[in-house]
Amino acid sequence: KTKQIVGAEALLRWNHPEKGFISPAQFIPVAERTRMIVPIGAWVLQEACMQCRKWLEMGLFSGKMAVNLSVVQLQNADLLNLVTSTWQDTGLPPHHLELELAESAIRTDAENVLAQLDSLRSRGVQISLDDFGTGYSNFSHLANLPVVMLWKVLVGGFIGGLAGLARWKFDKVPGAVFVHATFNIFGR
C-alpha cells in the first residue's frame, strides 16, 4: 500500500564473459579459500549500502538491506570497522542494515565473532541467521547469540517442533519455500 521497498537482499552473481552465469556455490568457496571473499564482501557491502541509501533518499525504501557474511569475513578482525565505516561513508543509517550469516559461521572463533556481532547489534545493525537448521542446530545455543531473525530453507519436519516459539510467515519463492521467523523469546 505504501509502494515502498520493505526489504532487500544483496546477492552476489557472476556472469563470466565466456562461461555465462557461474553459480555462487562454485565461486564463493574458491573466494573463501583464497580469502578474496574479504575484498569481494567489502565491495558487496559498499554497493548494497549505497543502493539502499539511494532508495531512502528517493522515498522508496523503509526496510532493511540484508548482506550475507561468510565465515572468513566473520573471522576478519577488522569486520567491525569495515561495517561501521561503510554505513558512515555511504550515509546509511545502521538500522537499515541486516547482516546474515550461516549458522556454521558462529562455531569458529565464537568468542571473537560474537563480540563483533554484539557490538554491531548494539549500534543498530540487525543480525540474522541464514539457513538455520540445515546443519547441526542447537536451540540452546541461540540464547547466546545477538540474533533477532532466522531465515531457513524449509527442510522436512523442522517446523513441526517450533509451532509454539514464533509467528511464521511463509512466502513462496521459485524453487523453494523460505520461512521467516521473528523470535522475541531471547530478550535481545
Short mmCIF file of C-alpha atoms in Angstrom, two decimals:
data_model
loop_
_atom_site.label_atom_id
_atom_site.label_comp_id
_atom_site.label_asym_id
_atom_site.label_seq_id
_atom_site.Cartn_x
_atom_site.Cartn_y
_atom_site.Cartn_z
CA LYS A 1 0.00 0.00 0.00
CA THR A 2 2.92 2.36 0.63
CA LYS A 3 4.64 1.43 -2.66
CA GLN A 4 7.91 1.27 -0.74
CA ILE A 5 10.51 -1.46 -0.76
CA VAL A 6 10.30 -3.03 2.70
CA GLY A 7 13.37 -5.23 2.43
CA ALA A 8 16.08 -6.31 0.04
CA GLU A 9 18.99 -8.73 -0.01
CA ALA A 10 22.26 -8.23 -1.84
CA LEU A 11 23.05 -11.40 -3.77
CA LEU A 12 26.38 -11.89 -5.50
CA ARG A 13 26.23 -13.40 -9.01
CA TRP A 14 28.98 -13.89 -11.58
CA ASN A 15 28.27 -13.53 -15.28
CA HIS A 16 31.51 -14.79 -16.81
CA PRO A 17 32.15 -13.40 -20.33
CA GLU A 18 32.78 -16.87 -21.80
CA LYS A 19 31.13 -19.37 -19.43
CA GLY A 20 27.97 -17.38 -18.68
CA PHE A 21 26.42 -17.45 -15.22
CA ILE A 22 28.51 -19.27 -12.64
CA SER A 23 26.74 -20.47 -9.51
CA PRO A 24 27.74 -18.89 -6.20
CA ALA A 25 28.10 -22.48 -4.95
CA GLN A 26 31.09 -22.73 -7.31
CA PHE A 27 32.86 -19.40 -6.87
CA ILE A 28 32.16 -18.48 -3.22
CA PRO A 29 34.11 -21.47 -1.79
CA VAL A 30 37.08 -20.55 -4.01
CA ALA A 31 36.85 -16.92 -2.87
CA GLU A 32 36.76 -18.08 0.75
CA ARG A 33 39.76 -20.43 0.36
CA THR A 34 41.83 -17.68 -1.24
CA ARG A 35 40.49 -15.05 1.19
CA MET A 36 39.35 -12.99 -1.81
CA ILE A 37 35.93 -13.05 -0.13
CA VAL A 38 37.15 -10.26 2.19
CA PRO A 39 37.58 -7.59 -0.54
CA ILE A 40 34.64 -9.02 -2.51
CA GLY A 41 32.46 -8.86 0.60
CA ALA A 42 33.59 -5.30 1.33
CA TRP A 43 32.60 -4.31 -2.21
CA VAL A 44 29.20 -6.02 -1.91
CA LEU A 45 28.55 -4.30 1.43
CA GLN A 46 29.53 -0.91 -0.03
CA GLU A 47 27.31 -1.35 -3.11
CA ALA A 48 24.35 -2.61 -1.05
CA CYS A 49 24.59 0.29 1.41
CA MET A 50 24.89 2.85 -1.41
CA GLN A 51 21.85 1.40 -3.20
CA CYS A 52 19.82 1.34 -0.01
CA ARG A 53 20.77 4.96 0.71
CA LYS A 54 19.66 5.97 -2.81
CA TRP A 55 16.30 4.27 -2.30
CA LEU A 56 15.92 6.02 1.07
CA GLU A 57 16.65 9.42 -0.49
CA MET A 58 14.05 8.72 -3.20
CA GLY A 59 11.46 7.75 -0.56
CA LEU A 60 11.25 4.22 -1.97
CA PHE A 61 12.66 2.24 0.95
CA SER A 62 11.55 1.74 4.53
CA GLY A 63 13.10 -1.60 5.48
CA LYS A 64 16.44 -3.33 5.78
CA MET A 65 19.11 -4.25 3.26
CA ALA A 66 20.43 -7.74 4.01
CA VAL A 67 24.02 -8.65 3.20
CA ASN A 68 25.49 -12.13 3.68
CA LEU A 69 28.74 -12.60 5.55
CA SER A 70 30.96 -15.65 5.16
CA VAL A 71 32.93 -17.44 7.87
CA VAL A 72 36.13 -15.85 6.54
CA GLN A 73 34.63 -12.36 6.76
CA LEU A 74 33.47 -13.00 10.32
CA GLN A 75 36.97 -14.09 11.32
CA ASN A 76 38.40 -10.85 9.96
CA ALA A 77 39.45 -8.77 12.97
CA ASP A 78 38.57 -5.61 11.03
CA LEU A 79 34.92 -6.58 10.38
CA LEU A 80 33.50 -4.16 12.95
CA ASN A 81 35.50 -1.25 11.50
CA LEU A 82 34.61 -2.25 7.93
CA VAL A 83 30.86 -2.36 8.57
CA THR A 84 30.87 0.82 10.66
CA SER A 85 32.92 2.82 8.16
CA THR A 86 30.79 1.54 5.26
CA TRP A 87 27.49 2.74 6.70
CA GLN A 88 29.13 6.00 7.77
CA ASP A 89 30.74 6.58 4.35
CA THR A 90 27.50 5.82 2.49
CA GLY A 91 25.28 7.74 4.91
CA LEU A 92 23.10 4.67 5.53
CA PRO A 93 21.53 4.65 9.00
CA PRO A 94 22.68 1.36 10.59
CA HIS A 95 19.13 0.29 11.47
CA HIS A 96 18.56 -0.23 7.74
CA LEU A 97 21.36 -2.83 7.55
CA GLU A 98 20.93 -6.53 8.25
CA LEU A 99 23.90 -8.89 8.25
CA GLU A 100 23.09 -12.53 7.51
CA LEU A 101 25.40 -15.33 8.47
CA ALA A 102 25.26 -19.09 8.26
CA GLU A 103 24.70 -20.98 11.47
CA SER A 104 28.06 -22.71 10.98
CA ALA A 105 29.86 -19.35 10.87
CA ILE A 106 29.40 -18.87 14.60
CA ARG A 107 31.18 -22.07 15.54
CA THR A 108 34.63 -20.88 14.51
CA ASP A 109 36.30 -18.39 16.87
CA ALA A 110 32.92 -17.96 18.53
CA GLU A 111 34.02 -15.57 21.27
CA ASN A 112 35.54 -13.03 18.86
CA VAL A 113 32.73 -13.40 16.31
CA LEU A 114 30.01 -12.97 18.95
CA ALA A 115 31.75 -9.89 20.40
CA GLN A 116 31.86 -8.24 16.96
CA LEU A 117 28.25 -9.18 16.18
CA ASP A 118 27.04 -7.95 19.55
CA SER A 119 28.84 -4.64 19.03
CA LEU A 120 27.24 -4.24 15.59
CA ARG A 121 23.82 -5.13 17.00
CA SER A 122 24.22 -2.55 19.78
CA ARG A 123 24.88 0.07 17.08
CA GLY A 124 21.60 -0.72 15.34
CA VAL A 125 22.60 -3.37 12.78
CA GLN A 126 20.29 -6.37 12.70
CA ILE A 127 22.00 -9.78 12.81
CA SER A 128 20.24 -12.78 11.23
CA LEU A 129 20.96 -16.46 10.82
CA ASP A 130 20.58 -17.76 7.28
CA ASP A 131 19.73 -21.43 6.59
CA PHE A 132 19.27 -22.17 10.27
CA GLY A 133 18.51 -25.83 10.82
CA THR A 134 20.30 -27.17 7.75
CA GLY A 135 23.38 -28.05 9.81
CA TYR A 136 23.75 -29.16 13.40
CA SER A 137 21.23 -26.85 15.02
CA ASN A 138 21.33 -26.25 18.72
CA PHE A 139 18.43 -24.18 20.03
CA SER A 140 20.06 -23.67 23.43
CA HIS A 141 23.00 -22.01 21.60
CA LEU A 142 20.60 -19.41 20.15
CA ALA A 143 20.09 -17.82 23.56
CA ASN A 144 23.72 -16.64 23.48
CA LEU A 145 23.53 -15.02 20.05
CA PRO A 146 22.82 -11.36 19.20
CA VAL A 147 20.34 -12.61 16.59
CA VAL A 148 16.78 -11.49 16.11
CA MET A 149 15.90 -13.17 12.81
CA LEU A 150 16.16 -16.68 11.43
CA TRP A 151 15.99 -17.46 7.72
CA LYS A 152 15.66 -21.09 6.77
CA VAL A 153 15.03 -23.09 3.64
CA LEU A 154 12.20 -25.39 4.62
CA VAL A 155 13.53 -28.88 5.34
CA GLY A 156 11.29 -31.84 6.25
CA GLY A 157 9.69 -31.63 9.66
CA PHE A 158 11.80 -28.79 11.00
CA ILE A 159 8.82 -26.50 11.53
CA GLY A 160 6.73 -29.07 13.40
CA GLY A 161 8.66 -28.65 16.64
CA LEU A 162 8.67 -24.85 16.52
CA ALA A 163 4.96 -24.13 16.35
CA GLY A 164 4.83 -22.53 19.79
CA LEU A 165 8.04 -20.50 19.52
CA ALA A 166 7.33 -17.96 16.84
CA ARG A 167 4.93 -16.37 14.41
CA TRP A 168 5.72 -17.85 10.99
CA LYS A 169 5.26 -16.13 7.67
CA PHE A 170 5.52 -18.22 4.52
CA ASP A 171 6.46 -16.72 1.17
CA LYS A 172 6.65 -18.80 -1.98
CA VAL A 173 9.79 -18.25 -3.97
CA PRO A 174 10.55 -20.13 -7.21
CA GLY A 175 12.12 -23.48 -6.38
CA ALA A 176 11.81 -23.28 -2.61
CA VAL A 177 9.74 -22.08 0.29
CA PHE A 178 11.54 -19.66 2.57
CA VAL A 179 10.47 -19.39 6.16
CA HIS A 180 10.86 -16.17 8.06
CA ALA A 181 10.51 -16.17 11.82
CA THR A 182 10.93 -13.35 14.25
CA PHE A 183 11.92 -14.54 17.70
CA ASN A 184 11.39 -12.32 20.70
CA ILE A 185 11.93 -15.02 23.28
CA PHE A 186 15.61 -14.37 23.93
CA GLY A 187 15.27 -10.80 25.18
CA ARG A 188 17.61 -9.33 22.56
#
